[in-house]
Amino acid sequence: MRWLIAFLFLASPAFAESVVLGLSQNEIAITTSFDGSEILVFGAVKREAPIPDGPPLEVIVTVAGPDEPVNVRRKAKRFGIWVNTDAVEVDRAPSFYAVATSGNLRDVLSDVEDLRYKVSVPRAIRSVGAPMEITDAASFTEALIRIRKENDLYQLMENHVAVDDQTLFRGRIELPAALTEGAYETRIFLTREGRVISQYETAIEVRKVGLERWLFSLSREQPFLYGLMSLAIAIAAGWGASAAFSLLRN
């Protein structure tokens, strides 16, 4: 038994190379003037042996926002009017998802490993089933990905992670202004020949602060008071605009 344990220890590459990670910030504050942010991911590879010969080390960085179910609807023109026809609920889709790699994704990660770790954008989305009458359910997931890519909520940044001497790495992830509050899971993968040899996970907290946080909490905890306040602001804005217009006319 002892020789078997020793053999497994020596044979596993996870014991030879592991990630030591750093983030430029692990908390992002959303204020009324928030227009996006940028996260610098940097780190090093810790080794218990010299750099192995053969294919170079590759690095993949993923950042995923909170998961949420999404209803995707298909529109069709009926009698000159665009109306909703079919709908599919995607069971789980990250509100934000970014993948940054040191090379082309298909070169640094095999399909088998992608299926196992759910790294690519399509694999990060979970859609179990659809109504029986819908035969092209996959197109709804594709539409969701396309729309969120257009809004910079889903990103694939190949060759955006620099790896120096197979030891140091760094990359940047751009976060758009439209962020959902919550924990953003950050994963680092070390790969060789498309196979994951080490993985590291951490989280970036995204929180509303100041007036933005107060209004959000008020709308959830005291919706009646929030509605009255919104109505009062709308009336005041309307009265102010009317008074300004009257002054201009005179």
Short mmCIF file of C-alpha atoms in Angstrom, two decimals:
data_model
loop_
_atom_site.label_atom_id
_atom_site.label_comp_id
_atom_site.label_asym_id
_atom_site.label_seq_id
_atom_site.Cartn_x
_atom_site.Cartn_y
_atom_site.Cartn_z
CA MET A 1 0.00 0.00 0.00
CA ARG A 2 2.82 2.45 0.83
CA TRP A 3 4.52 2.01 -2.53
CA LEU A 4 1.16 2.58 -4.29
CA ILE A 5 0.57 5.87 -2.45
CA ALA A 6 4.11 7.01 -3.25
CA PHE A 7 3.62 6.15 -6.91
CA LEU A 8 0.39 8.16 -7.14
CA PHE A 9 2.05 11.10 -5.43
CA LEU A 10 4.91 11.15 -7.90
CA ALA A 11 2.72 10.54 -10.92
CA SER A 12 0.28 13.42 -10.25
CA PRO A 13 1.39 16.72 -11.85
CA ALA A 14 -0.83 18.67 -9.43
CA PHE A 15 1.86 18.22 -6.76
CA ALA A 16 4.56 19.60 -9.07
CA GLU A 17 3.02 22.92 -10.21
CA SER A 18 0.46 25.09 -8.44
CA VAL A 19 -0.80 28.68 -8.61
CA VAL A 20 0.18 31.57 -6.34
CA LEU A 21 -2.32 34.29 -7.25
CA GLY A 22 -2.71 38.03 -6.78
CA LEU A 23 -5.51 40.47 -7.71
CA SER A 24 -5.25 44.23 -8.13
CA GLN A 25 -8.49 44.42 -6.12
CA ASN A 26 -10.79 41.85 -4.58
CA GLU A 27 -13.72 44.20 -4.00
CA ILE A 28 -15.51 46.55 -6.41
CA ALA A 29 -17.81 49.33 -5.21
CA ILE A 30 -20.70 50.36 -7.47
CA THR A 31 -21.59 54.03 -7.05
CA THR A 32 -23.85 56.38 -9.01
CA SER A 33 -20.85 57.36 -11.18
CA PHE A 34 -19.60 53.79 -11.74
CA ASP A 35 -18.75 53.24 -15.41
CA GLY A 36 -16.87 49.94 -15.27
CA SER A 37 -13.65 48.68 -13.82
CA GLU A 38 -10.57 46.67 -14.66
CA ILE A 39 -9.09 43.76 -12.73
CA LEU A 40 -5.40 42.90 -13.04
CA VAL A 41 -4.84 39.20 -12.41
CA PHE A 42 -1.24 38.26 -11.75
CA GLY A 43 0.58 35.40 -10.14
CA ALA A 44 3.32 32.84 -10.24
CA VAL A 45 3.71 29.09 -10.57
CA LYS A 46 5.00 27.33 -7.47
CA ARG A 47 7.08 24.23 -8.22
CA GLU A 48 8.59 21.46 -6.21
CA ALA A 49 10.76 20.38 -9.15
CA PRO A 50 12.47 22.00 -12.16
CA ILE A 51 10.34 23.10 -15.12
CA PRO A 52 9.47 19.91 -17.03
CA ASP A 53 10.62 19.47 -20.60
CA GLY A 54 8.08 19.39 -23.39
CA PRO A 55 5.10 21.62 -24.24
CA PRO A 56 5.04 25.06 -22.57
CA LEU A 57 2.79 25.96 -19.67
CA GLU A 58 -0.46 27.76 -20.56
CA VAL A 59 -2.75 29.83 -18.33
CA ILE A 60 -6.51 30.40 -18.43
CA VAL A 61 -8.36 32.98 -16.31
CA THR A 62 -12.16 33.02 -15.93
CA VAL A 63 -14.35 35.50 -14.05
CA ALA A 64 -18.03 34.62 -13.60
CA GLY A 65 -20.80 36.79 -12.17
CA PRO A 66 -23.70 35.40 -10.12
CA ASP A 67 -25.76 32.73 -11.89
CA GLU A 68 -29.38 33.43 -12.71
CA PRO A 69 -32.19 31.82 -14.72
CA VAL A 70 -32.99 33.67 -17.95
CA ASN A 71 -36.10 33.58 -20.13
CA VAL A 72 -35.13 33.83 -23.79
CA ARG A 73 -37.97 34.73 -26.15
CA ARG A 74 -38.25 34.52 -29.90
CA LYS A 75 -40.03 37.30 -31.76
CA ALA A 76 -41.90 36.93 -35.05
CA LYS A 77 -43.80 39.36 -37.23
CA ARG A 78 -47.55 38.80 -37.14
CA PHE A 79 -49.82 41.11 -39.15
CA GLY A 80 -47.10 43.73 -39.28
CA ILE A 81 -46.40 43.64 -35.53
CA TRP A 82 -43.45 42.00 -33.77
CA VAL A 83 -44.75 39.69 -31.04
CA ASN A 84 -43.27 37.05 -28.73
CA THR A 85 -43.86 33.53 -30.03
CA ASP A 86 -41.65 30.86 -28.38
CA ALA A 87 -39.79 31.02 -25.07
CA VAL A 88 -37.12 28.88 -23.42
CA GLU A 89 -35.89 29.22 -19.84
CA VAL A 90 -32.14 28.85 -19.51
CA ASP A 91 -31.71 27.23 -16.10
CA ARG A 92 -28.45 28.91 -15.15
CA ALA A 93 -26.41 31.57 -16.89
CA PRO A 94 -23.73 33.81 -15.37
CA SER A 95 -24.68 37.48 -15.41
CA PHE A 96 -21.11 38.18 -16.54
CA TYR A 97 -18.49 35.79 -17.87
CA ALA A 98 -15.00 36.44 -19.17
CA VAL A 99 -12.33 34.01 -20.35
CA ALA A 100 -8.75 35.18 -20.88
CA THR A 101 -6.09 32.79 -22.17
CA SER A 102 -2.38 32.73 -22.97
CA GLY A 103 -3.10 31.22 -26.40
CA ASN A 104 -5.99 30.08 -28.56
CA LEU A 105 -8.54 28.44 -26.29
CA ARG A 106 -8.77 25.26 -28.35
CA ASP A 107 -4.98 24.92 -28.28
CA VAL A 108 -4.59 25.35 -24.52
CA LEU A 109 -7.66 23.36 -23.40
CA SER A 110 -9.04 20.11 -24.82
CA ASP A 111 -12.77 19.52 -25.33
CA VAL A 112 -12.74 16.87 -22.62
CA GLU A 113 -11.23 19.25 -20.06
CA ASP A 114 -13.59 22.02 -21.18
CA LEU A 115 -16.53 19.70 -20.55
CA ARG A 116 -15.13 18.77 -17.15
CA TYR A 117 -14.33 22.27 -15.87
CA LYS A 118 -16.91 24.25 -17.93
CA VAL A 119 -14.47 26.92 -19.05
CA SER A 120 -15.76 28.17 -22.41
CA VAL A 121 -18.79 30.46 -22.58
CA PRO A 122 -21.26 27.84 -23.96
CA ARG A 123 -20.19 25.30 -21.32
CA ALA A 124 -20.68 27.85 -18.51
CA ILE A 125 -24.39 28.04 -19.35
CA ARG A 126 -26.71 25.31 -18.10
CA SER A 127 -29.87 24.68 -20.12
CA VAL A 128 -31.49 21.34 -19.28
CA GLY A 129 -34.65 21.22 -21.34
CA ALA A 130 -37.19 23.10 -23.42
CA PRO A 131 -40.89 22.71 -24.29
CA MET A 132 -41.60 19.73 -26.52
CA GLU A 133 -42.83 21.90 -29.40
CA ILE A 134 -39.47 23.69 -29.66
CA THR A 135 -37.04 21.66 -31.76
CA ASP A 136 -34.18 24.18 -31.91
CA ALA A 137 -33.63 24.88 -28.20
CA ALA A 138 -29.89 25.34 -28.74
CA SER A 139 -30.56 28.45 -30.84
CA PHE A 140 -32.05 30.19 -27.78
CA THR A 141 -28.83 29.67 -25.83
CA GLU A 142 -26.84 30.90 -28.83
CA ALA A 143 -29.03 34.01 -28.97
CA LEU A 144 -28.41 34.70 -25.27
CA ILE A 145 -24.65 34.41 -25.79
CA ARG A 146 -24.75 36.67 -28.85
CA ILE A 147 -26.75 39.39 -27.08
CA ARG A 148 -24.55 39.37 -23.99
CA LYS A 149 -21.40 39.43 -26.10
CA GLU A 150 -22.69 42.55 -27.85
CA ASN A 151 -23.11 44.16 -24.41
CA ASP A 152 -19.60 43.07 -23.26
CA LEU A 153 -21.14 40.80 -20.62
CA TYR A 154 -19.62 37.68 -22.21
CA GLN A 155 -16.01 37.96 -23.32
CA LEU A 156 -13.43 35.63 -24.85
CA MET A 157 -9.96 37.18 -24.83
CA GLU A 158 -7.48 34.82 -26.42
CA ASN A 159 -3.73 35.58 -26.14
CA HIS A 160 -4.49 38.14 -23.40
CA VAL A 161 -2.54 36.44 -20.60
CA ALA A 162 1.24 36.91 -20.71
CA VAL A 163 3.38 34.07 -19.34
CA ASP A 164 7.05 34.82 -18.61
CA ASP A 165 9.55 31.96 -18.38
CA GLN A 166 6.69 29.54 -17.61
CA THR A 167 6.64 31.00 -14.10
CA LEU A 168 5.04 34.47 -13.96
CA PHE A 169 1.73 35.38 -15.57
CA ARG A 170 -0.52 38.44 -15.78
CA GLY A 171 -3.73 39.43 -17.53
CA ARG A 172 -6.48 42.04 -17.43
CA ILE A 173 -10.24 41.57 -17.23
CA GLU A 174 -12.50 44.49 -18.17
CA LEU A 175 -15.72 44.73 -16.20
CA PRO A 176 -18.58 46.73 -17.80
CA ALA A 177 -20.77 49.26 -16.01
CA ALA A 178 -23.83 46.96 -15.96
CA LEU A 179 -22.68 44.59 -13.22
CA THR A 180 -24.91 42.45 -11.03
CA GLU A 181 -24.18 42.66 -7.32
CA GLY A 182 -22.64 39.58 -5.75
CA ALA A 183 -19.56 37.34 -5.67
CA TYR A 184 -17.64 36.98 -8.94
CA GLU A 185 -15.95 33.60 -8.98
CA THR A 186 -12.41 33.83 -10.36
CA ARG A 187 -10.61 30.69 -11.52
CA ILE A 188 -7.04 30.18 -12.72
CA PHE A 189 -6.10 27.06 -14.69
CA LEU A 190 -2.60 25.86 -15.53
CA THR A 191 -2.56 23.55 -18.55
CA ARG A 192 -0.11 21.51 -20.59
CA GLU A 193 -1.04 19.89 -23.89
CA GLY A 194 -4.65 20.88 -23.29
CA ARG A 195 -4.84 19.14 -19.92
CA VAL A 196 -5.48 20.95 -16.62
CA ILE A 197 -2.64 20.32 -14.18
CA SER A 198 -3.61 22.83 -11.48
CA GLN A 199 -6.56 25.02 -10.55
CA TYR A 200 -7.01 27.93 -8.15
CA GLU A 201 -10.26 29.66 -7.13
CA THR A 202 -11.04 32.94 -5.38
CA ALA A 203 -13.81 35.55 -5.49
CA ILE A 204 -14.23 39.27 -6.21
CA GLU A 205 -17.03 40.98 -4.28
CA VAL A 206 -19.15 43.51 -6.19
CA ARG A 207 -21.32 45.69 -3.92
CA LYS A 208 -23.40 48.84 -4.24
CA VAL A 209 -22.35 51.62 -1.87
CA GLY A 210 -23.55 55.09 -0.90
CA LEU A 211 -26.78 56.43 -2.41
CA GLU A 212 -26.93 53.53 -4.87
CA ARG A 213 -26.93 51.03 -2.00
CA TRP A 214 -29.51 52.99 0.00
CA LEU A 215 -31.96 53.19 -2.91
CA PHE A 216 -31.50 49.51 -3.69
CA SER A 217 -32.13 48.49 -0.07
CA LEU A 218 -35.13 50.80 0.19
CA SER A 219 -36.74 49.33 -2.94
CA ARG A 220 -36.38 45.80 -1.52
CA GLU A 221 -37.15 46.40 2.16
CA GLN A 222 -39.78 49.17 1.94
CA PRO A 223 -41.27 49.11 -1.57
CA PHE A 224 -44.30 51.25 -0.59
CA LEU A 225 -42.12 54.07 0.74
CA TYR A 226 -39.84 53.72 -2.31
CA GLY A 227 -42.86 54.06 -4.61
CA LEU A 228 -44.11 57.18 -2.79
CA MET A 229 -40.65 58.74 -2.99
CA SER A 230 -40.40 57.95 -6.72
CA LEU A 231 -43.84 59.49 -7.30
CA ALA A 232 -42.88 62.62 -5.36
CA ILE A 233 -39.66 63.00 -7.36
CA ALA A 234 -41.58 62.59 -10.63
CA ILE A 235 -44.15 65.24 -9.59
CA ALA A 236 -41.41 67.64 -8.49
CA ALA A 237 -39.50 67.12 -11.73
CA GLY A 238 -42.66 67.75 -13.77
CA TRP A 239 -43.52 70.88 -11.81
CA GLY A 240 -39.95 72.15 -12.12
CA ALA A 241 -39.93 71.60 -15.89
CA SER A 242 -43.30 73.36 -16.23
CA ALA A 243 -42.10 76.33 -14.16
CA ALA A 244 -38.89 76.62 -16.18
CA PHE A 245 -40.87 76.54 -19.44
CA SER A 246 -43.21 79.26 -18.18
CA LEU A 247 -40.26 81.47 -17.27
CA LEU A 248 -38.73 81.00 -20.71
CA ARG A 249 -42.00 81.98 -22.39
CA ASN A 250 -42.21 85.17 -20.34
#
